[in-house]
């Protein structure tokens, strides 16, 4: 897999194992794949010896070469043994691949079969990932490299801190919660299959309303929890956004064990050099942006227009508020706007957008699926980006859009609040409703009608710094603090509150 530039070989004594279920360019289903491919690389450039472990899906094996089997891991309960493959990517990043064909040698994306249905043994598939990470942290497997700290991501890796605790290990762990709406919930009867001790099936453990929840286990047993934006870290301590885990999360916040770090975007989104764009542009010269807008219109069979072009590049799911867009679309079109939509997701949302686009064939274009070049062209060529998400832990699209001078119109929630300056680099609305969205769209039409104001906002948006380097710096500092403050304990201990005071991170409460 080719990458822009070789990674620095500079190393510190800090060794980190980054645990993920997806990785952009190899096997990706959502934003976690982008984070997993970008954050470790940024951390290596800052001197961290970080390596990635993930399942050896067929796509991963097909897209890598020179995979060497370097270790073996035992099974537990119904979790089968697995081999560990090692591959060094072209830029130097080391991946450990869990080779367990019975669990991972299947078509589809990391989580679902080609038809969209989840695999019935999902608990074993990601129990295997979690157990492997915990065992590797304990030096099992014969790799000749043992991490000082585990960094797990979302529910698929969230049993790893729990396995460490149950096995009496004192390796510190960090859980990044990218979206607490996805929790990895399985029937209580699967406890024995996963090797979960009977004593752990309790409120202070893995039990969640009579079931097992991987994410809850991670939240409870991890040394520290990080959400992907400051605002989302606060929101998930409330009943509205906490997914039933708000009490636990509020407790973590009070203990100083919950913080927020905003994601970044990679260099490929620079509109002056983006390889996916046939026309390039900068803040001072936006002729290329106008040419891209016409290219997008032609590609989606929209008629020529002098009005604003609104973009949607998103998973087509209820969370993203696209039903609000469907209801507001006729008014947007009436005011002179056009909408370019790219994405895939829930059939009901896809069908809703199909109906709207058919009713306005010349003004609303819909492309169901995912096409990376088209995503870059729509985002870079549009005037505004529609993001009326009901909740948004961080969001990457609004970062990409601002970097391209495309002003986001977004619901004031989660990472959207942290990354969009209302009236400066985009437009925010408070209420997740059709009225709220249309109010912000009317403001957008007013901005569009004043070219000087539009250019000012575009220039301000394009000047924003959303590099992974900044995010990596915060994570590196958090790693250091966790390693400095980790002490042996018979039960999960809160990190001291000084951790939050000493770091540049923001407490959730």
Short mmCIF file of N, CA and C in Angstrom, two decimals, residues 261-418:
data_model
loop_
_atom_site.label_atom_id
_atom_site.label_comp_id
_atom_site.label_asym_id
_atom_site.label_seq_id
_atom_site.Cartn_x
_atom_site.Cartn_y
_atom_site.Cartn_z
N UNK A 261 -10.46 14.63 22.25
CA UNK A 261 -9.44 15.06 21.29
C UNK A 261 -10.07 14.99 19.90
N UNK A 262 -10.07 16.10 19.20
CA UNK A 262 -10.67 16.16 17.87
C UNK A 262 -9.78 15.44 16.86
N UNK A 263 -10.41 14.73 15.92
CA UNK A 263 -9.68 14.07 14.84
C UNK A 263 -9.07 15.10 13.89
N UNK A 264 -8.27 14.62 12.96
CA UNK A 264 -7.69 15.47 11.93
C UNK A 264 -8.03 14.94 10.55
N UNK A 265 -7.44 15.55 9.54
CA UNK A 265 -7.58 15.07 8.16
C UNK A 265 -6.20 14.97 7.55
N UNK A 266 -6.07 14.13 6.52
CA UNK A 266 -4.76 13.93 5.93
C UNK A 266 -4.51 14.94 4.80
N UNK A 267 -3.27 14.91 4.33
CA UNK A 267 -2.82 15.92 3.37
C UNK A 267 -3.48 15.79 2.00
N UNK A 268 -4.12 14.67 1.73
CA UNK A 268 -4.73 14.48 0.41
C UNK A 268 -5.87 15.46 0.15
N UNK A 269 -6.35 16.13 1.21
CA UNK A 269 -7.48 17.05 1.03
C UNK A 269 -7.06 18.47 0.71
N UNK A 270 -5.79 18.69 0.43
CA UNK A 270 -5.34 20.02 0.03
C UNK A 270 -5.80 20.27 -1.42
N UNK A 271 -6.70 21.23 -1.65
CA UNK A 271 -7.24 21.42 -3.01
C UNK A 271 -6.22 21.92 -4.01
N UNK A 272 -5.06 22.35 -3.54
CA UNK A 272 -4.01 22.78 -4.47
C UNK A 272 -3.22 21.60 -5.02
N UNK A 273 -3.36 20.41 -4.35
CA UNK A 273 -2.56 19.25 -4.78
C UNK A 273 -3.35 17.95 -4.79
N UNK A 274 -4.60 17.96 -4.43
CA UNK A 274 -5.41 16.73 -4.32
C UNK A 274 -5.34 15.92 -5.61
N UNK A 275 -4.83 14.69 -5.57
CA UNK A 275 -4.69 13.89 -6.79
C UNK A 275 -6.03 13.49 -7.42
N UNK A 276 -7.11 13.57 -6.65
CA UNK A 276 -8.43 13.20 -7.19
C UNK A 276 -9.10 14.35 -7.95
N UNK A 277 -8.53 15.54 -7.87
CA UNK A 277 -9.16 16.71 -8.50
C UNK A 277 -8.51 17.01 -9.85
N UNK A 278 -9.30 17.08 -10.93
CA UNK A 278 -8.74 17.47 -12.23
C UNK A 278 -8.42 18.95 -12.31
N UNK A 279 -9.02 19.74 -11.41
CA UNK A 279 -8.74 21.18 -11.34
C UNK A 279 -8.35 21.51 -9.91
N UNK A 280 -7.28 22.27 -9.76
CA UNK A 280 -6.81 22.64 -8.43
C UNK A 280 -7.05 24.13 -8.19
N UNK A 281 -7.04 24.50 -6.92
CA UNK A 281 -7.29 25.91 -6.58
C UNK A 281 -6.74 26.22 -5.20
N UNK A 282 -6.64 27.51 -4.93
CA UNK A 282 -6.22 28.01 -3.63
C UNK A 282 -7.19 29.11 -3.20
N UNK A 283 -7.02 29.59 -1.98
CA UNK A 283 -7.92 30.62 -1.47
C UNK A 283 -7.90 31.87 -2.34
N UNK A 284 -6.71 32.19 -2.92
CA UNK A 284 -6.56 33.43 -3.70
C UNK A 284 -7.08 33.27 -5.13
N UNK A 285 -7.21 32.05 -5.61
CA UNK A 285 -7.63 31.82 -6.99
C UNK A 285 -8.53 30.59 -7.02
N UNK A 286 -9.84 30.84 -7.17
CA UNK A 286 -10.81 29.76 -7.05
C UNK A 286 -11.47 29.39 -8.38
N UNK A 287 -10.78 29.66 -9.47
CA UNK A 287 -11.30 29.25 -10.77
C UNK A 287 -11.48 27.73 -10.83
N UNK A 288 -10.52 27.00 -10.26
CA UNK A 288 -10.62 25.54 -10.25
C UNK A 288 -11.83 25.05 -9.49
N UNK A 289 -12.20 25.74 -8.43
CA UNK A 289 -13.39 25.36 -7.66
C UNK A 289 -14.64 25.50 -8.52
N UNK A 290 -14.73 26.58 -9.29
CA UNK A 290 -15.90 26.77 -10.15
C UNK A 290 -15.95 25.71 -11.25
N UNK A 291 -14.79 25.34 -11.78
CA UNK A 291 -14.76 24.28 -12.79
C UNK A 291 -15.19 22.94 -12.19
N UNK A 292 -14.78 22.68 -10.96
CA UNK A 292 -15.20 21.45 -10.30
C UNK A 292 -16.71 21.42 -10.09
N UNK A 293 -17.28 22.56 -9.74
CA UNK A 293 -18.73 22.62 -9.56
C UNK A 293 -19.45 22.21 -10.84
N UNK A 294 -18.97 22.70 -11.97
CA UNK A 294 -19.61 22.33 -13.25
C UNK A 294 -19.40 20.86 -13.57
N UNK A 295 -18.22 20.34 -13.22
CA UNK A 295 -17.96 18.93 -13.42
C UNK A 295 -18.92 18.07 -12.60
N UNK A 296 -19.14 18.48 -11.34
CA UNK A 296 -20.07 17.74 -10.48
C UNK A 296 -21.48 17.80 -11.06
N UNK A 297 -21.90 18.97 -11.50
CA UNK A 297 -23.24 19.11 -12.09
C UNK A 297 -23.38 18.18 -13.31
N UNK A 298 -22.37 18.18 -14.16
CA UNK A 298 -22.43 17.32 -15.36
C UNK A 298 -22.45 15.85 -14.97
N UNK A 299 -21.63 15.47 -13.99
CA UNK A 299 -21.54 14.07 -13.58
C UNK A 299 -22.86 13.56 -13.01
N UNK A 300 -23.61 14.44 -12.36
CA UNK A 300 -24.88 14.05 -11.74
C UNK A 300 -26.09 14.46 -12.56
N UNK A 301 -25.85 14.88 -13.81
CA UNK A 301 -26.93 15.25 -14.75
C UNK A 301 -27.78 16.39 -14.22
N UNK A 302 -27.14 17.36 -13.56
CA UNK A 302 -27.84 18.56 -13.11
C UNK A 302 -27.70 19.63 -14.18
N UNK A 303 -28.70 20.48 -14.27
CA UNK A 303 -28.63 21.54 -15.26
C UNK A 303 -27.67 22.64 -14.79
N UNK A 304 -27.17 23.43 -15.74
CA UNK A 304 -26.29 24.54 -15.37
C UNK A 304 -27.04 25.51 -14.46
N UNK A 305 -26.34 26.05 -13.49
CA UNK A 305 -26.97 26.97 -12.55
C UNK A 305 -25.94 27.97 -12.06
N UNK A 306 -26.40 29.18 -11.81
CA UNK A 306 -25.57 30.21 -11.20
C UNK A 306 -25.78 30.27 -9.70
N UNK A 307 -26.67 29.41 -9.19
CA UNK A 307 -26.95 29.39 -7.76
C UNK A 307 -25.96 28.51 -7.01
N UNK A 308 -26.10 28.44 -5.70
CA UNK A 308 -25.16 27.66 -4.88
C UNK A 308 -25.38 26.15 -5.03
N UNK A 309 -24.28 25.42 -4.92
CA UNK A 309 -24.32 23.96 -4.95
C UNK A 309 -24.08 23.46 -3.52
N UNK A 310 -25.02 22.67 -3.01
CA UNK A 310 -24.95 22.10 -1.67
C UNK A 310 -24.51 20.65 -1.78
N UNK A 311 -23.59 20.24 -0.93
CA UNK A 311 -23.05 18.88 -0.97
C UNK A 311 -23.52 18.06 0.22
N UNK A 312 -23.71 16.76 -0.02
CA UNK A 312 -23.87 15.77 1.06
C UNK A 312 -22.98 14.59 0.69
N UNK A 313 -21.96 14.32 1.48
CA UNK A 313 -21.13 13.12 1.33
C UNK A 313 -21.15 12.45 2.69
N UNK A 314 -21.87 11.34 2.80
CA UNK A 314 -22.20 10.85 4.12
C UNK A 314 -22.67 9.41 4.07
N UNK A 315 -22.60 8.75 5.21
CA UNK A 315 -23.38 7.52 5.37
C UNK A 315 -24.85 7.93 5.37
N UNK A 316 -25.66 7.22 4.64
CA UNK A 316 -27.08 7.58 4.53
C UNK A 316 -27.85 6.85 5.62
N UNK A 317 -27.79 7.42 6.82
CA UNK A 317 -28.41 6.81 7.99
C UNK A 317 -29.17 7.88 8.77
N UNK A 318 -30.06 7.41 9.65
CA UNK A 318 -30.93 8.32 10.40
C UNK A 318 -30.13 9.32 11.22
N UNK A 319 -29.01 8.88 11.80
CA UNK A 319 -28.19 9.76 12.63
C UNK A 319 -27.83 11.06 11.91
N UNK A 320 -27.62 10.97 10.59
CA UNK A 320 -27.11 12.11 9.83
C UNK A 320 -28.18 13.15 9.51
N UNK A 321 -29.43 12.93 9.93
CA UNK A 321 -30.47 13.94 9.74
C UNK A 321 -30.87 14.15 8.29
N UNK A 322 -30.71 13.14 7.46
CA UNK A 322 -30.98 13.32 6.03
C UNK A 322 -32.47 13.36 5.72
N UNK A 323 -33.29 12.90 6.65
CA UNK A 323 -34.74 13.09 6.48
C UNK A 323 -35.08 14.58 6.56
N UNK A 324 -34.32 15.33 7.33
CA UNK A 324 -34.53 16.79 7.39
C UNK A 324 -34.17 17.42 6.05
N UNK A 325 -33.09 16.93 5.44
CA UNK A 325 -32.70 17.44 4.13
C UNK A 325 -33.79 17.13 3.11
N UNK A 326 -34.33 15.91 3.15
CA UNK A 326 -35.38 15.53 2.20
C UNK A 326 -36.58 16.45 2.31
N UNK A 327 -36.94 16.81 3.52
CA UNK A 327 -38.10 17.70 3.71
C UNK A 327 -37.77 19.14 3.33
N UNK A 328 -36.53 19.55 3.54
CA UNK A 328 -36.14 20.93 3.22
C UNK A 328 -35.77 21.12 1.76
N UNK A 329 -35.50 20.03 1.05
CA UNK A 329 -34.97 20.11 -0.32
C UNK A 329 -35.84 20.93 -1.27
N UNK A 330 -37.16 20.75 -1.30
CA UNK A 330 -37.95 21.56 -2.23
C UNK A 330 -37.77 23.06 -2.03
N UNK A 331 -37.64 23.50 -0.79
CA UNK A 331 -37.45 24.92 -0.52
C UNK A 331 -36.05 25.36 -0.94
N UNK A 332 -35.05 24.51 -0.73
CA UNK A 332 -33.68 24.84 -1.18
C UNK A 332 -33.67 25.00 -2.69
N UNK A 333 -34.33 24.10 -3.39
CA UNK A 333 -34.41 24.19 -4.85
C UNK A 333 -35.18 25.43 -5.27
N UNK A 334 -36.28 25.73 -4.58
CA UNK A 334 -37.09 26.91 -4.91
C UNK A 334 -36.28 28.19 -4.79
N UNK A 335 -35.37 28.22 -3.81
CA UNK A 335 -34.55 29.42 -3.61
C UNK A 335 -33.39 29.51 -4.60
N UNK A 336 -33.22 28.48 -5.44
CA UNK A 336 -32.18 28.54 -6.46
C UNK A 336 -30.99 27.64 -6.21
N UNK A 337 -31.08 26.74 -5.24
CA UNK A 337 -29.98 25.86 -4.94
C UNK A 337 -30.08 24.52 -5.62
N UNK A 338 -28.95 23.82 -5.67
CA UNK A 338 -28.89 22.45 -6.15
C UNK A 338 -28.19 21.61 -5.09
N UNK A 339 -28.45 20.30 -5.10
CA UNK A 339 -27.89 19.42 -4.07
C UNK A 339 -27.23 18.22 -4.76
N UNK A 340 -25.98 17.95 -4.41
CA UNK A 340 -25.25 16.78 -4.89
C UNK A 340 -25.04 15.83 -3.72
N UNK A 341 -25.54 14.59 -3.85
CA UNK A 341 -25.53 13.63 -2.74
C UNK A 341 -24.74 12.40 -3.13
N UNK A 342 -23.83 11.98 -2.24
CA UNK A 342 -23.06 10.75 -2.44
C UNK A 342 -23.02 9.99 -1.12
N UNK A 343 -23.36 8.72 -1.16
CA UNK A 343 -23.27 7.91 0.04
C UNK A 343 -24.08 6.64 -0.07
N UNK A 344 -24.03 5.84 0.97
CA UNK A 344 -24.82 4.63 1.04
C UNK A 344 -25.10 4.34 2.50
N UNK A 345 -26.13 3.52 2.76
CA UNK A 345 -26.45 3.25 4.15
C UNK A 345 -27.76 2.50 4.29
N UNK A 346 -28.63 3.01 5.14
CA UNK A 346 -29.89 2.33 5.42
C UNK A 346 -30.83 2.41 4.22
N UNK A 347 -31.41 1.27 3.82
CA UNK A 347 -32.29 1.27 2.65
C UNK A 347 -33.40 2.31 2.73
N UNK A 348 -33.99 2.51 3.90
CA UNK A 348 -35.09 3.47 4.02
C UNK A 348 -34.63 4.89 3.72
N UNK A 349 -33.43 5.24 4.17
CA UNK A 349 -32.90 6.58 3.91
C UNK A 349 -32.52 6.71 2.44
N UNK A 350 -31.93 5.68 1.88
CA UNK A 350 -31.59 5.71 0.45
C UNK A 350 -32.85 5.91 -0.39
N UNK A 351 -33.92 5.17 -0.07
CA UNK A 351 -35.16 5.28 -0.83
C UNK A 351 -35.79 6.66 -0.69
N UNK A 352 -35.72 7.24 0.50
CA UNK A 352 -36.25 8.58 0.72
C UNK A 352 -35.53 9.59 -0.17
N UNK A 353 -34.21 9.50 -0.23
CA UNK A 353 -33.44 10.43 -1.06
C UNK A 353 -33.65 10.16 -2.55
N UNK A 354 -33.87 8.90 -2.91
CA UNK A 354 -34.20 8.59 -4.31
C UNK A 354 -35.48 9.31 -4.72
N UNK A 355 -36.48 9.26 -3.86
CA UNK A 355 -37.77 9.91 -4.19
C UNK A 355 -37.59 11.42 -4.37
N UNK A 356 -36.81 12.02 -3.49
CA UNK A 356 -36.60 13.47 -3.57
C UNK A 356 -35.83 13.82 -4.84
N UNK A 357 -34.82 13.05 -5.16
CA UNK A 357 -34.03 13.36 -6.36
C UNK A 357 -34.84 13.15 -7.63
N UNK A 358 -35.71 12.15 -7.65
CA UNK A 358 -36.54 11.94 -8.84
C UNK A 358 -37.54 13.08 -9.01
N UNK A 359 -38.00 13.64 -7.90
CA UNK A 359 -38.97 14.75 -7.98
C UNK A 359 -38.30 16.05 -8.45
N UNK A 360 -36.97 16.10 -8.36
CA UNK A 360 -36.24 17.31 -8.79
C UNK A 360 -35.02 16.86 -9.60
N UNK A 361 -35.28 16.19 -10.70
CA UNK A 361 -34.22 15.52 -11.45
C UNK A 361 -33.10 16.46 -11.89
N UNK A 362 -33.43 17.68 -12.25
CA UNK A 362 -32.42 18.60 -12.78
C UNK A 362 -31.68 19.37 -11.70
N UNK A 363 -32.14 19.26 -10.45
CA UNK A 363 -31.57 20.08 -9.38
C UNK A 363 -30.97 19.27 -8.24
N UNK A 364 -31.34 18.01 -8.11
CA UNK A 364 -30.83 17.16 -7.03
C UNK A 364 -30.28 15.88 -7.64
N UNK A 365 -28.99 15.63 -7.45
CA UNK A 365 -28.36 14.42 -7.96
C UNK A 365 -27.95 13.50 -6.83
N UNK A 366 -28.25 12.22 -7.01
CA UNK A 366 -27.95 11.22 -5.98
C UNK A 366 -27.13 10.10 -6.57
N UNK A 367 -26.01 9.79 -5.95
CA UNK A 367 -25.18 8.66 -6.34
C UNK A 367 -25.04 7.76 -5.11
N UNK A 368 -25.71 6.60 -5.15
CA UNK A 368 -25.65 5.67 -4.02
C UNK A 368 -24.44 4.76 -4.19
N UNK A 369 -23.64 4.68 -3.16
CA UNK A 369 -22.39 3.93 -3.21
C UNK A 369 -21.29 4.82 -2.67
N UNK A 370 -20.07 4.33 -2.76
CA UNK A 370 -18.97 5.20 -2.35
C UNK A 370 -17.91 5.21 -3.43
N UNK A 371 -17.50 6.40 -3.81
CA UNK A 371 -16.52 6.62 -4.87
C UNK A 371 -15.58 7.70 -4.37
N UNK A 372 -14.35 7.33 -4.04
CA UNK A 372 -13.42 8.27 -3.41
C UNK A 372 -13.14 9.49 -4.29
N UNK A 373 -12.83 9.33 -5.58
CA UNK A 373 -12.60 10.53 -6.40
C UNK A 373 -13.82 11.44 -6.44
N UNK A 374 -15.02 10.84 -6.55
CA UNK A 374 -16.23 11.66 -6.62
C UNK A 374 -16.47 12.37 -5.29
N UNK A 375 -16.15 11.72 -4.18
CA UNK A 375 -16.31 12.36 -2.87
C UNK A 375 -15.45 13.62 -2.80
N UNK A 376 -14.21 13.52 -3.24
CA UNK A 376 -13.32 14.69 -3.22
C UNK A 376 -13.85 15.79 -4.14
N UNK A 377 -14.37 15.41 -5.30
CA UNK A 377 -14.82 16.42 -6.26
C UNK A 377 -16.08 17.12 -5.78
N UNK A 378 -17.01 16.37 -5.18
CA UNK A 378 -18.23 17.00 -4.67
C UNK A 378 -17.90 17.95 -3.52
N UNK A 379 -17.07 17.49 -2.59
CA UNK A 379 -16.74 18.34 -1.44
C UNK A 379 -15.98 19.58 -1.87
N UNK A 380 -15.00 19.41 -2.77
CA UNK A 380 -14.18 20.55 -3.17
C UNK A 380 -14.92 21.50 -4.10
N UNK A 381 -15.85 20.99 -4.91
CA UNK A 381 -16.51 21.83 -5.90
C UNK A 381 -17.75 22.54 -5.41
N UNK A 382 -18.29 22.12 -4.28
CA UNK A 382 -19.55 22.71 -3.80
C UNK A 382 -19.30 24.01 -3.04
N UNK A 383 -20.39 24.75 -2.87
CA UNK A 383 -20.32 26.00 -2.11
C UNK A 383 -20.58 25.76 -0.63
N UNK A 384 -21.49 24.83 -0.33
CA UNK A 384 -21.87 24.56 1.05
C UNK A 384 -21.99 23.05 1.25
N UNK A 385 -21.76 22.61 2.47
CA UNK A 385 -21.91 21.21 2.86
C UNK A 385 -23.05 21.11 3.87
N UNK A 386 -23.99 20.20 3.63
CA UNK A 386 -25.10 20.01 4.55
C UNK A 386 -24.77 18.89 5.53
N UNK A 387 -24.75 19.20 6.84
CA UNK A 387 -24.50 18.22 7.89
C UNK A 387 -25.47 18.42 9.06
N UNK A 388 -26.75 18.09 8.84
CA UNK A 388 -27.73 18.28 9.92
C UNK A 388 -27.78 17.10 10.88
N UNK A 389 -26.63 16.54 11.24
CA UNK A 389 -26.57 15.34 12.07
C UNK A 389 -27.30 15.54 13.39
N UNK A 390 -28.04 14.54 13.79
CA UNK A 390 -28.69 14.59 15.11
C UNK A 390 -27.64 14.57 16.22
N UNK A 391 -26.61 13.78 16.03
CA UNK A 391 -25.43 13.84 16.88
C UNK A 391 -24.23 13.51 16.01
N UNK A 392 -23.08 14.02 16.38
CA UNK A 392 -21.88 13.83 15.56
C UNK A 392 -20.67 13.83 16.48
N UNK A 393 -20.16 12.65 16.84
CA UNK A 393 -19.04 12.60 17.78
C UNK A 393 -17.89 13.51 17.38
N UNK A 394 -17.45 13.44 16.15
CA UNK A 394 -16.43 14.37 15.66
C UNK A 394 -16.82 14.85 14.27
N UNK A 395 -16.87 13.93 13.33
CA UNK A 395 -17.11 14.30 11.94
C UNK A 395 -15.80 14.62 11.24
N UNK A 396 -15.63 14.09 10.05
CA UNK A 396 -14.46 14.42 9.24
C UNK A 396 -14.84 15.27 8.04
N UNK A 397 -16.06 15.08 7.54
CA UNK A 397 -16.44 15.75 6.30
C UNK A 397 -16.42 17.26 6.45
N UNK A 398 -16.81 17.77 7.60
CA UNK A 398 -16.81 19.24 7.77
C UNK A 398 -15.39 19.78 7.82
N UNK A 399 -14.43 18.96 8.28
CA UNK A 399 -13.03 19.38 8.27
C UNK A 399 -12.51 19.42 6.83
N UNK A 400 -12.83 18.37 6.07
CA UNK A 400 -12.42 18.31 4.67
C UNK A 400 -13.02 19.46 3.88
N UNK A 401 -14.30 19.72 4.13
CA UNK A 401 -14.99 20.78 3.39
C UNK A 401 -14.36 22.14 3.65
N UNK A 402 -14.11 22.47 4.91
CA UNK A 402 -13.52 23.77 5.21
C UNK A 402 -12.15 23.91 4.56
N UNK A 403 -11.38 22.83 4.53
CA UNK A 403 -10.06 22.88 3.91
C UNK A 403 -10.18 23.20 2.42
N UNK A 404 -11.34 22.89 1.83
CA UNK A 404 -11.58 23.15 0.41
C UNK A 404 -12.41 24.41 0.18
N UNK A 405 -12.65 25.20 1.23
CA UNK A 405 -13.44 26.42 1.08
C UNK A 405 -14.91 26.17 0.88
N UNK A 406 -15.39 24.98 1.24
CA UNK A 406 -16.81 24.65 1.18
C UNK A 406 -17.38 24.82 2.58
N UNK A 407 -18.32 25.72 2.75
CA UNK A 407 -18.76 26.12 4.08
C UNK A 407 -19.80 25.15 4.62
N UNK A 408 -19.53 24.50 5.76
CA UNK A 408 -20.51 23.56 6.31
C UNK A 408 -21.70 24.27 6.94
N UNK A 409 -22.87 23.69 6.72
CA UNK A 409 -24.11 24.10 7.38
C UNK A 409 -24.48 22.94 8.28
N UNK A 410 -24.37 23.12 9.60
CA UNK A 410 -24.40 21.97 10.50
C UNK A 410 -25.21 22.24 11.76
N UNK A 411 -25.78 21.15 12.27
CA UNK A 411 -26.43 21.18 13.58
C UNK A 411 -25.35 21.36 14.65
N UNK A 412 -25.60 22.22 15.60
CA UNK A 412 -24.62 22.54 16.64
C UNK A 412 -24.56 21.41 17.66
N UNK A 413 -23.82 20.37 17.33
CA UNK A 413 -23.69 19.22 18.22
C UNK A 413 -22.29 18.64 18.08
N UNK A 414 -21.82 17.98 19.14
CA UNK A 414 -20.58 17.23 19.10
C UNK A 414 -19.41 17.99 18.50
N UNK A 415 -18.65 17.27 17.65
CA UNK A 415 -17.47 17.84 17.04
C UNK A 415 -17.77 18.95 16.06
N UNK A 416 -19.02 19.06 15.61
CA UNK A 416 -19.37 20.15 14.69
C UNK A 416 -19.25 21.49 15.40
N UNK A 417 -19.62 21.53 16.66
CA UNK A 417 -19.48 22.76 17.45
C UNK A 417 -18.00 23.11 17.62
N UNK A 418 -17.18 22.08 17.85
CA UNK A 418 -15.77 22.32 18.14
C UNK A 418 -14.96 22.73 16.91
#
